[in-house]
CSV table of C-alpha atoms in Angstrom, one decimal:
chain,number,residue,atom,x,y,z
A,280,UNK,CA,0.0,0.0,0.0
A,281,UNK,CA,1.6,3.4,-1.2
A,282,UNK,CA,-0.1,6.5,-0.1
A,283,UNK,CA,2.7,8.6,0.3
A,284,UNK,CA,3.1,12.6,0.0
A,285,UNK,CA,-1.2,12.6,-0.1
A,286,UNK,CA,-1.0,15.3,2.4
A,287,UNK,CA,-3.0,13.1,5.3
A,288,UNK,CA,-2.6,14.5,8.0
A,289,UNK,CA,-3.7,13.4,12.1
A,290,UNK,CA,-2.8,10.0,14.0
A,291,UNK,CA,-2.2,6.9,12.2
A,292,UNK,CA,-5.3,5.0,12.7
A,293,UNK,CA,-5.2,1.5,14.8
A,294,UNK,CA,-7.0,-0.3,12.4
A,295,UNK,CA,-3.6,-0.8,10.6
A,296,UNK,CA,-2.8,-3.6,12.8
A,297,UNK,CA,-6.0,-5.3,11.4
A,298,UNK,CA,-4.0,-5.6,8.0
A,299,UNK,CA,-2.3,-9.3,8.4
A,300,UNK,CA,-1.8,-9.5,5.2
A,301,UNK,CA,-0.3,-6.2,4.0
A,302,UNK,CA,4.0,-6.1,3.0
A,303,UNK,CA,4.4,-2.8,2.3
A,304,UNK,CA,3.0,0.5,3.7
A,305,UNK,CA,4.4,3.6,2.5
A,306,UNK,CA,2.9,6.3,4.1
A,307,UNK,CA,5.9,8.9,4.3
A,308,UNK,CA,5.7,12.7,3.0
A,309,UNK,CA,2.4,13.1,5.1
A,310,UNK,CA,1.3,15.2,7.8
A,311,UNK,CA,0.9,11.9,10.6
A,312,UNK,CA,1.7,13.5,14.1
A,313,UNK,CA,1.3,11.7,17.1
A,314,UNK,CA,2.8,8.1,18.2
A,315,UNK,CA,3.0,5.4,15.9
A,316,UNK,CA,0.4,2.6,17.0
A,317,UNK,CA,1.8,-0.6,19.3
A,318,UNK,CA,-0.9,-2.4,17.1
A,319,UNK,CA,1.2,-2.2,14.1
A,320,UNK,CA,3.1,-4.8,15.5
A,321,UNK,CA,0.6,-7.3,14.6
A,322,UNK,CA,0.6,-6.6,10.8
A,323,UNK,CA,2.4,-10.0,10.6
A,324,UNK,CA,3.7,-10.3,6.8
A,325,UNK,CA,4.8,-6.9,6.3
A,326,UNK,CA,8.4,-6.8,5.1
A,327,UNK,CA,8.4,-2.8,4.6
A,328,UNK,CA,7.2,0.1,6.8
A,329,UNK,CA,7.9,3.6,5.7
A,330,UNK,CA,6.5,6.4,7.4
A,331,UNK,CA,9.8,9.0,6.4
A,332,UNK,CA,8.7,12.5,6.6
A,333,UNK,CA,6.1,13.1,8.9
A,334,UNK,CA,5.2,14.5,12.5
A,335,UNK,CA,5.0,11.8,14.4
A,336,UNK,CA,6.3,11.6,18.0
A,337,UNK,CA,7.0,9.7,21.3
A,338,UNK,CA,9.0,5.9,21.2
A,339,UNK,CA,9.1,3.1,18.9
A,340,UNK,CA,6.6,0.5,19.9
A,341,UNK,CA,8.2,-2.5,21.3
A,342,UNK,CA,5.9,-4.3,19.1
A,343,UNK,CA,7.3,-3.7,16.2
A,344,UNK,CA,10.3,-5.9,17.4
A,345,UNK,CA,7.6,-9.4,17.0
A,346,UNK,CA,7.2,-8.6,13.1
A,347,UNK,CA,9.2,-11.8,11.9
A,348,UNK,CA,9.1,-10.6,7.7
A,349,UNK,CA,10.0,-6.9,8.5
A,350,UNK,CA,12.9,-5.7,6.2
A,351,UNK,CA,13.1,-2.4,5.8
A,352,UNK,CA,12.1,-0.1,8.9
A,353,UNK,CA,12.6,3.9,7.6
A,354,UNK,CA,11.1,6.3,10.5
A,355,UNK,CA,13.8,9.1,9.5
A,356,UNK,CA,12.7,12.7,9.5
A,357,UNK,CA,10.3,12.5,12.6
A,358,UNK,CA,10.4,13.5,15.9
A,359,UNK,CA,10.8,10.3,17.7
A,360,UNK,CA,12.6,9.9,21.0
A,361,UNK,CA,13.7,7.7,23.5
A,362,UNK,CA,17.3,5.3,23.6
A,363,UNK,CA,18.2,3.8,20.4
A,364,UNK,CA,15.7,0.7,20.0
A,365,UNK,CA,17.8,-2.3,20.0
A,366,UNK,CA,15.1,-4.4,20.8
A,367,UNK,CA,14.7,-4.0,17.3
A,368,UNK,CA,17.8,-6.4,16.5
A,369,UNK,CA,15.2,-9.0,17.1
A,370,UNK,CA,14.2,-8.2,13.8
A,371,UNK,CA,16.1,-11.5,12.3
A,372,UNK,CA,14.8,-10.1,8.6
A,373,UNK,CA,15.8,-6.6,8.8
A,374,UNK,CA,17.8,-5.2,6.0
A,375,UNK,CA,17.7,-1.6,6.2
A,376,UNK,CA,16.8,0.7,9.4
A,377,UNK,CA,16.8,4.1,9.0
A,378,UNK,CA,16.3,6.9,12.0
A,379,UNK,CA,17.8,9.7,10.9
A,380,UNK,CA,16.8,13.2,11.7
A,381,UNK,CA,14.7,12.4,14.9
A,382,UNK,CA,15.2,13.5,18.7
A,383,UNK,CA,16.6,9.7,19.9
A,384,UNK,CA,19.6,10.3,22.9
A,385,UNK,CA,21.5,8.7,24.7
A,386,UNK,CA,24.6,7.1,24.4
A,387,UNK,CA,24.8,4.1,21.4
A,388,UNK,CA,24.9,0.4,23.1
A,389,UNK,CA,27.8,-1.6,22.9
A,390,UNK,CA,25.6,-4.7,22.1
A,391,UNK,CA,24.7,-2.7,18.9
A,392,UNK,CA,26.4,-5.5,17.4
A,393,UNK,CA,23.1,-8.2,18.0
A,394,UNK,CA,21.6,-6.5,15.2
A,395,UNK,CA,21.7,-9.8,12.3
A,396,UNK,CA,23.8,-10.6,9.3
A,397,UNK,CA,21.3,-9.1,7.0
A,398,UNK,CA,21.6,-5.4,8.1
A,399,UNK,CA,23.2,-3.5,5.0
A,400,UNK,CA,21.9,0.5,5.8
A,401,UNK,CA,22.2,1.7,9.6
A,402,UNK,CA,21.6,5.2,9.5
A,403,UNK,CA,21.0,7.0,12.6
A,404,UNK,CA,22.1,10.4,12.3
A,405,UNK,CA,20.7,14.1,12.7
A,406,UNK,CA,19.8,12.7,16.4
A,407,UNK,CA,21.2,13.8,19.6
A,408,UNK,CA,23.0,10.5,20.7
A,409,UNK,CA,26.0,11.0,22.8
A,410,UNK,CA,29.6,9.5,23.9
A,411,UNK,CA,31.6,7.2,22.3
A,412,UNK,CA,31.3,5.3,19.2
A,413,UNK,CA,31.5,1.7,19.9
A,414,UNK,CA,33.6,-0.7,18.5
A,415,UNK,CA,30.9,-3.3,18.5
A,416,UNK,CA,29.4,-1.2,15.6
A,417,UNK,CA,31.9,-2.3,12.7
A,418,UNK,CA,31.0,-6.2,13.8
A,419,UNK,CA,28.0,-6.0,11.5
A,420,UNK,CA,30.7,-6.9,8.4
A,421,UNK,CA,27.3,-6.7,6.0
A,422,UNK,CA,27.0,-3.3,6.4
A,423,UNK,CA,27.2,-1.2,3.0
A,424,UNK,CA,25.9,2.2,4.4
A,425,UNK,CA,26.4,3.5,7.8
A,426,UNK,CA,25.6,7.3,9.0
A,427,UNK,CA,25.7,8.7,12.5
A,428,UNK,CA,26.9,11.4,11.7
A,429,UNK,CA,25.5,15.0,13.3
A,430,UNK,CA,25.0,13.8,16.8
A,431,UNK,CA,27.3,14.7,20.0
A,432,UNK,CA,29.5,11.7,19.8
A,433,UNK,CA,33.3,12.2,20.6
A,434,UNK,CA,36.0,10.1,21.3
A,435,UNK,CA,38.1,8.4,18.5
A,436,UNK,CA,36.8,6.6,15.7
A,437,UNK,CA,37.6,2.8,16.6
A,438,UNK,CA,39.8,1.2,14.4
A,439,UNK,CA,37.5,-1.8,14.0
A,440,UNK,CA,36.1,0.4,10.8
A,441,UNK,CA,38.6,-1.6,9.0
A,442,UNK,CA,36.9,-4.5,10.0
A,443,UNK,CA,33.4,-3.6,8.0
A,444,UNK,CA,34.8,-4.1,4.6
A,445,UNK,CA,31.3,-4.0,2.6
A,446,UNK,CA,31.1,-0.7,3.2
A,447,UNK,CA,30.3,1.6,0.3
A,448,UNK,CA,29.3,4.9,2.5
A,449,UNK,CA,30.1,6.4,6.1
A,450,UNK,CA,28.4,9.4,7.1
A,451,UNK,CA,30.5,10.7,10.7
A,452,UNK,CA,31.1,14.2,9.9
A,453,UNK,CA,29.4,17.0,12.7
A,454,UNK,CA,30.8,15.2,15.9
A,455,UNK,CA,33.5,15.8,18.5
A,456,UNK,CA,35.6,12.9,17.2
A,457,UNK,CA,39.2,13.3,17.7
A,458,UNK,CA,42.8,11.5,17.9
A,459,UNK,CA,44.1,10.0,14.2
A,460,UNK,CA,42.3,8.8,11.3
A,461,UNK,CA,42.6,5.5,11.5
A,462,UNK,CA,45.3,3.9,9.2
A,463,UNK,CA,42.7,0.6,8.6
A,464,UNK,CA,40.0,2.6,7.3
A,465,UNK,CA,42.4,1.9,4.4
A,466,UNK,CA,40.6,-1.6,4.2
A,467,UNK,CA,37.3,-0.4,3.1
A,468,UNK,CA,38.3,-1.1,-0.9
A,469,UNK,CA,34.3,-1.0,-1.2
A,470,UNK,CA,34.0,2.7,-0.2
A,471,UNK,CA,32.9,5.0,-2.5
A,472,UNK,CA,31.6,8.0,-0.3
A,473,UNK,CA,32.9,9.1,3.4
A,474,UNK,CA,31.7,12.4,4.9
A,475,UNK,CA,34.0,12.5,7.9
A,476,UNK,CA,34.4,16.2,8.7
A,477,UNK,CA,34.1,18.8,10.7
A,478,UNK,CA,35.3,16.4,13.0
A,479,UNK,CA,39.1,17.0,15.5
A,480,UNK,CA,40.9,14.7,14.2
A,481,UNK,CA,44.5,15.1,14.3
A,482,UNK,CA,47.4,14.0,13.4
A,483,UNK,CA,48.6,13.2,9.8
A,484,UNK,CA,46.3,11.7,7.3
A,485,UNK,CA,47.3,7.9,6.7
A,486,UNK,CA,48.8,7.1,3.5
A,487,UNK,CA,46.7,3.9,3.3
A,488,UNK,CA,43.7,6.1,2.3
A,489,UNK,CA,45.2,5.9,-1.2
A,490,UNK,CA,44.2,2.4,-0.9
A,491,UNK,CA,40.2,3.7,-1.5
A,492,UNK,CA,40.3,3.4,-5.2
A,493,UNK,CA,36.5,3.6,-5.6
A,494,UNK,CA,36.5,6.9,-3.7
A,495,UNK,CA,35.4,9.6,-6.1
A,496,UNK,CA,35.8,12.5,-3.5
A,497,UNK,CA,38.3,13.3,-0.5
A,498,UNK,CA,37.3,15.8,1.7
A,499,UNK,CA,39.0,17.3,4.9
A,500,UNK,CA,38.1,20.4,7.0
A,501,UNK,CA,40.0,20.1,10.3
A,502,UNK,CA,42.6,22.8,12.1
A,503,UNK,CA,44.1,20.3,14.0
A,504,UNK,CA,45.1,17.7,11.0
A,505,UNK,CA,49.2,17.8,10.0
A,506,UNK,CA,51.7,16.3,8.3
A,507,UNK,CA,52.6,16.6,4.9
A,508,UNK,CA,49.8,15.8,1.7
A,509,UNK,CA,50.5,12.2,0.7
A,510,UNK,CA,52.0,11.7,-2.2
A,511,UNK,CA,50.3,7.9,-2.3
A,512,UNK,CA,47.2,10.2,-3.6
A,513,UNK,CA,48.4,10.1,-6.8
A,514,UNK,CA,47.8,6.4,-7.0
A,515,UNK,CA,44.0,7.5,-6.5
A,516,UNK,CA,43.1,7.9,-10.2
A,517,UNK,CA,39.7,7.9,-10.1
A,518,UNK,CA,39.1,10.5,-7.8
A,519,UNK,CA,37.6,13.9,-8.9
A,520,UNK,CA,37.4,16.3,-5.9
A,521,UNK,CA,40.2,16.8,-3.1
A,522,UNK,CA,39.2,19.3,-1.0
A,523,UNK,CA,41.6,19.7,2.1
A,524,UNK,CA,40.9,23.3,3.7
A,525,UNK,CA,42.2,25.2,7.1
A,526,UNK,CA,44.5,22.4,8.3
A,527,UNK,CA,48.1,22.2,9.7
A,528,UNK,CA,49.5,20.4,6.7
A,529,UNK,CA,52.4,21.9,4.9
A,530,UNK,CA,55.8,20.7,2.8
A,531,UNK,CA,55.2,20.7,-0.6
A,532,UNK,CA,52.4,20.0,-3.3
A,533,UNK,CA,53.7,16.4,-4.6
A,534,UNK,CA,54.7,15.8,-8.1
A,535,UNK,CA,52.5,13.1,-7.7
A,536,UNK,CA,49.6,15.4,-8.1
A,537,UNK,CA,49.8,15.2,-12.2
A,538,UNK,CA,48.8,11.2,-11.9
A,539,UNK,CA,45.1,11.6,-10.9
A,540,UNK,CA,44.1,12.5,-14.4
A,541,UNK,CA,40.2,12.7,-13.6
A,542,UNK,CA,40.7,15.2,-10.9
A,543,UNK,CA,37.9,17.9,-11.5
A,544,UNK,CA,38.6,20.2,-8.4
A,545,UNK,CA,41.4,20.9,-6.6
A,546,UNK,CA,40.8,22.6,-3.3
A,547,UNK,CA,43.6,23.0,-0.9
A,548,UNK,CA,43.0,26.6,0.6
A,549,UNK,CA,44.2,27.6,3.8
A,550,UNK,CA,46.9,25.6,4.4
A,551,UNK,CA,50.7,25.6,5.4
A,552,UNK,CA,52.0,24.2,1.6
A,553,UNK,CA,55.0,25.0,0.6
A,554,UNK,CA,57.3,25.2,-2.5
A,555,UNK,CA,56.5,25.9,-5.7
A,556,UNK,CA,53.1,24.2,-7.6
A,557,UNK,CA,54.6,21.4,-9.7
A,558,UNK,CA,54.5,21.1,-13.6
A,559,UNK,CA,53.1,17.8,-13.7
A,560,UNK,CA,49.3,20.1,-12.6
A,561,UNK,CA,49.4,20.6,-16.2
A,562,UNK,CA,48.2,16.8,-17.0
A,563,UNK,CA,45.1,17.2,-15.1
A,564,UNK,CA,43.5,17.6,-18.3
A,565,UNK,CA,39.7,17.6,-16.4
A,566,UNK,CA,40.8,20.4,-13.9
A,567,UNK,CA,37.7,22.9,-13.7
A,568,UNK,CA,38.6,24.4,-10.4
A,569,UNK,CA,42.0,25.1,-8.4
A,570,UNK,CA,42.1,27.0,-5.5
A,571,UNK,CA,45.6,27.2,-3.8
A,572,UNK,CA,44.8,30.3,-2.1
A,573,UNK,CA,46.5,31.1,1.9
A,574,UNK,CA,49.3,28.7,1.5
A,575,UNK,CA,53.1,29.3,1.9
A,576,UNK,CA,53.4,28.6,-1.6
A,577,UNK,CA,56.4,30.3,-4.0
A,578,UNK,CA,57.7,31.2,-7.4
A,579,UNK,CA,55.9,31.0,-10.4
A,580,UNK,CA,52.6,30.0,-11.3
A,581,UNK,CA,53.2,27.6,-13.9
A,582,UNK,CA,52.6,28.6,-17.8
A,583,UNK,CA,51.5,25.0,-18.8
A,584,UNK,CA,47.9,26.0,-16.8
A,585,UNK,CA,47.4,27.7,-19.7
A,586,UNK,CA,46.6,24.8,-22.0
A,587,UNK,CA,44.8,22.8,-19.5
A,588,UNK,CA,40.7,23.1,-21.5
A,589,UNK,CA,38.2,22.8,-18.7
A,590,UNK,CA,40.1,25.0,-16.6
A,591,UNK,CA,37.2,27.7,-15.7
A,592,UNK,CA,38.1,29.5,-12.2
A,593,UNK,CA,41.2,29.2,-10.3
A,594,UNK,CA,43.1,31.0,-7.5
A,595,UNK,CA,46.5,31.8,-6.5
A,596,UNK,CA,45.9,34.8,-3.3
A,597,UNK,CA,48.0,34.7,-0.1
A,598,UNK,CA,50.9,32.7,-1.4
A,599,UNK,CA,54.5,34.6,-2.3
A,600,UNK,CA,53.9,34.2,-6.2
A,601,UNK,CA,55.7,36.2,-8.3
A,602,UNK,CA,55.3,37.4,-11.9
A,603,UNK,CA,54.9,36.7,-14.4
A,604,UNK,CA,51.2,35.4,-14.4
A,605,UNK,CA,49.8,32.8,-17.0
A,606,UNK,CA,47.6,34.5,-19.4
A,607,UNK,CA,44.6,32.4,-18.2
A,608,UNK,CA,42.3,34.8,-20.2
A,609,UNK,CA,39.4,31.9,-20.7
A,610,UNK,CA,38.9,32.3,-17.0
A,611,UNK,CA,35.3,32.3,-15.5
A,612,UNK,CA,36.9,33.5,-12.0
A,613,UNK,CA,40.5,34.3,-11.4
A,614,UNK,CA,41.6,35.3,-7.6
A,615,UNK,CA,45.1,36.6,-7.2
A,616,UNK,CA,46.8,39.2,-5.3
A,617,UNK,CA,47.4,42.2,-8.2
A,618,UNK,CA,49.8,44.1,-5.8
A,619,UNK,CA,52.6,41.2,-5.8
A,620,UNK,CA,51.5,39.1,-9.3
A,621,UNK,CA,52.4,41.2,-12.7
A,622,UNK,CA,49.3,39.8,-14.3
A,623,UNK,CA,50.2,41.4,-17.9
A,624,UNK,CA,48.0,40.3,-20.7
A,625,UNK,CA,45.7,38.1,-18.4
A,626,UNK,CA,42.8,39.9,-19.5
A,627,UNK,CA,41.1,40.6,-15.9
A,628,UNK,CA,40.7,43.2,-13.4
A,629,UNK,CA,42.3,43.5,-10.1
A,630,UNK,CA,40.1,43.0,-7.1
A,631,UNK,CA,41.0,43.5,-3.3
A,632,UNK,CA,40.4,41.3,-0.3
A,633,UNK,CA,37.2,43.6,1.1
A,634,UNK,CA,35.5,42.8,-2.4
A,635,UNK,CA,33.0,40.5,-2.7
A,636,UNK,CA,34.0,39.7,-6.3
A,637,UNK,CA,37.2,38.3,-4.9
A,638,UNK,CA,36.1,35.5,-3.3
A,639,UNK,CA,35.9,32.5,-4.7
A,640,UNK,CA,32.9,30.7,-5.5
A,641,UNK,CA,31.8,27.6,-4.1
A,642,UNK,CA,30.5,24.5,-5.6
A,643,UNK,CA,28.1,22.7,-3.3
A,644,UNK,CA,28.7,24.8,-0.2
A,645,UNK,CA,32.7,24.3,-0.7
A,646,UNK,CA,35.5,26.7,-1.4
């Protein structure tokens, strides 16, 4: 039964539970408020329940947890409460259980690990679940999408993660986590997406994320990261966004950088690089964005950005460049500092710092 976004709003009537029969009920995009019925534990062959997007309130029923056939469970975007319901890992059938967005609490059980073999999507994120992240989590190895991310946990991330090798997406970002990035994450050959900052994690970032090959997107936002920008990244040749901003990180830009040929955007503002920006940037033949500004960087900006043909905005301010500029005059957006760069015949204006114009321009909320 699909009777979702119908705009029905009030309680969800009892009678549901009268529905033995039934396997799916969709009811999400609605207006339901109140608490979802304990007699919707006795819709006995249902395998998916979906009431996503609506106003409903108070605790899981406990009855939910006798539904032998249930599979999929997806009471995200509500404003449900109480502990997180492991009496749901009764659910022998369950595949996917999502509770994101909601007002659960409390701290996440360390016997989060009874949930079955068939769990593949955990997501309980957007909540306001606190303390540590336990290691008992990465025991269920079926996972292939897990996101907790945007609660108050803190702590390090465990480095059991390497242990859940299925999975394809993490969702962490918006905690307190802290310490290292765990060097086993490098086991997760399966991952395609991780969203894993703002988070405090220090320390330098482990050369066995190279190892991620699937990963179309690294993304690092963190004061308190350091080291040096791993030159194993250039193994990483499928990836087409790097986005390291506002970290600790310095020594120089590898030449290594010229080997990840589908690179799209290069983001690696507000950093302590140093040296000059290698030649071998010039091979990055997809390159739409580059944005190198507040580094330590020095000497020239190379001429060979000049040829690159997707090249559309790009920027060089608060480094120690000196002239003579590229003649990037295809530019959609150039950002440099006119006062120390002879731009010549780059066919732009200056701008200053206090300008709007100057900054430059995100792409899905980044710089």
């Amino acid at each position: 039964m699909h009777i979702a976004s119908s705009m029905i709003a009030g309680p969800l009537p009892t009678e549901f539970g009268l529905l033995r029969s039934l396997e799916i009920l969709d009811l999400s995009g609605n207006g339901l408020s109140g608490q979802i019925p304990s007699e919707f534990g006795s819709m006995a062959r249902i395998r998916k329940l979906i009431l996503t997007n609506n106003q409903l309130d108070g605790r899981l029923p406990l009855e939910l947890a006798s539904i032998p056939t249930l599979s999929e469970l997806s009471v995200d975007e509500n404003s449900l409460s109480g502990p997180f319901p492991l009496f749901l890992a009764n659910l022998t059938a369950l595949e996917t259980l999502l509770l994101t967005d909601n007002l659960f609490s409390g701290p996440i059980p360390t016997t989060i690990g009874e949930f079955g073999d068939g769990l593949t999507t955990l997501h309980f994120g957007d909540s306001d679940f606190i303390g540590t992240v336990p290691s008992e989590l990465f025991g269920l190895t079926n996972l292939l999408s897990l996101h907790f991310g945007k609660n108050n946990l803190y702590g390090t991330l465990p480095t059991e993660i390497g242990t859940a090798t299925n999975l394809e997406f993490v969702h962490c970002s918006f905690n307190n986590l802290t310490g290292p990035i765990p060097s086993e994450i490098g086991n997760l050959a399966m991952l395609r997406s991780i969203f894993a900052f703002p988070n405090f994690f220090s320390g330098q970032i482990p050369t066995e994320y190279a190892n991620l090959q699937k990963l179309s997107r690294v993304v690092m936002i963190s004061t308190t990261l350091s080291g040096t920008f791993p030159s194993e990244f250039g193994l990483m040749t499928d990836l087409k966004t790097v986005l390291i901003k506002g970290t600790k990180i310095g020594g120089p830009i590898p030449t290594e950088i010229g080997l990840m040929t589908s690179l799209e955007e290069l983001r690696i503002a507000g950093n302590k690089l140093t040296g000059s920006i290698p030649e071998g940037i010039g091979e990055l033949s997809n390159l739409v964005a580059l944005n190198l500004d507040g580094n330590l960087l020095t000497g020239t900006i190379p001429l060979v950005l000049e040829a690159l043909p997707s090249l559309a905005k790009a920027a060089f301010s608060g480094n120690d460049f000196v002239a003579p500029m590229p003649a990037l005059c295809n530019l959609e957006v150039l950002v440099s500092d006119c006062d120390e760069v002879d731009c010549g015949d780059c066919c732009t204006d200056c701008c200053y710092d206090t300008e709007e114009e100057c900054e430059f321009p995100k792409i899905d909320g980044r710089q």
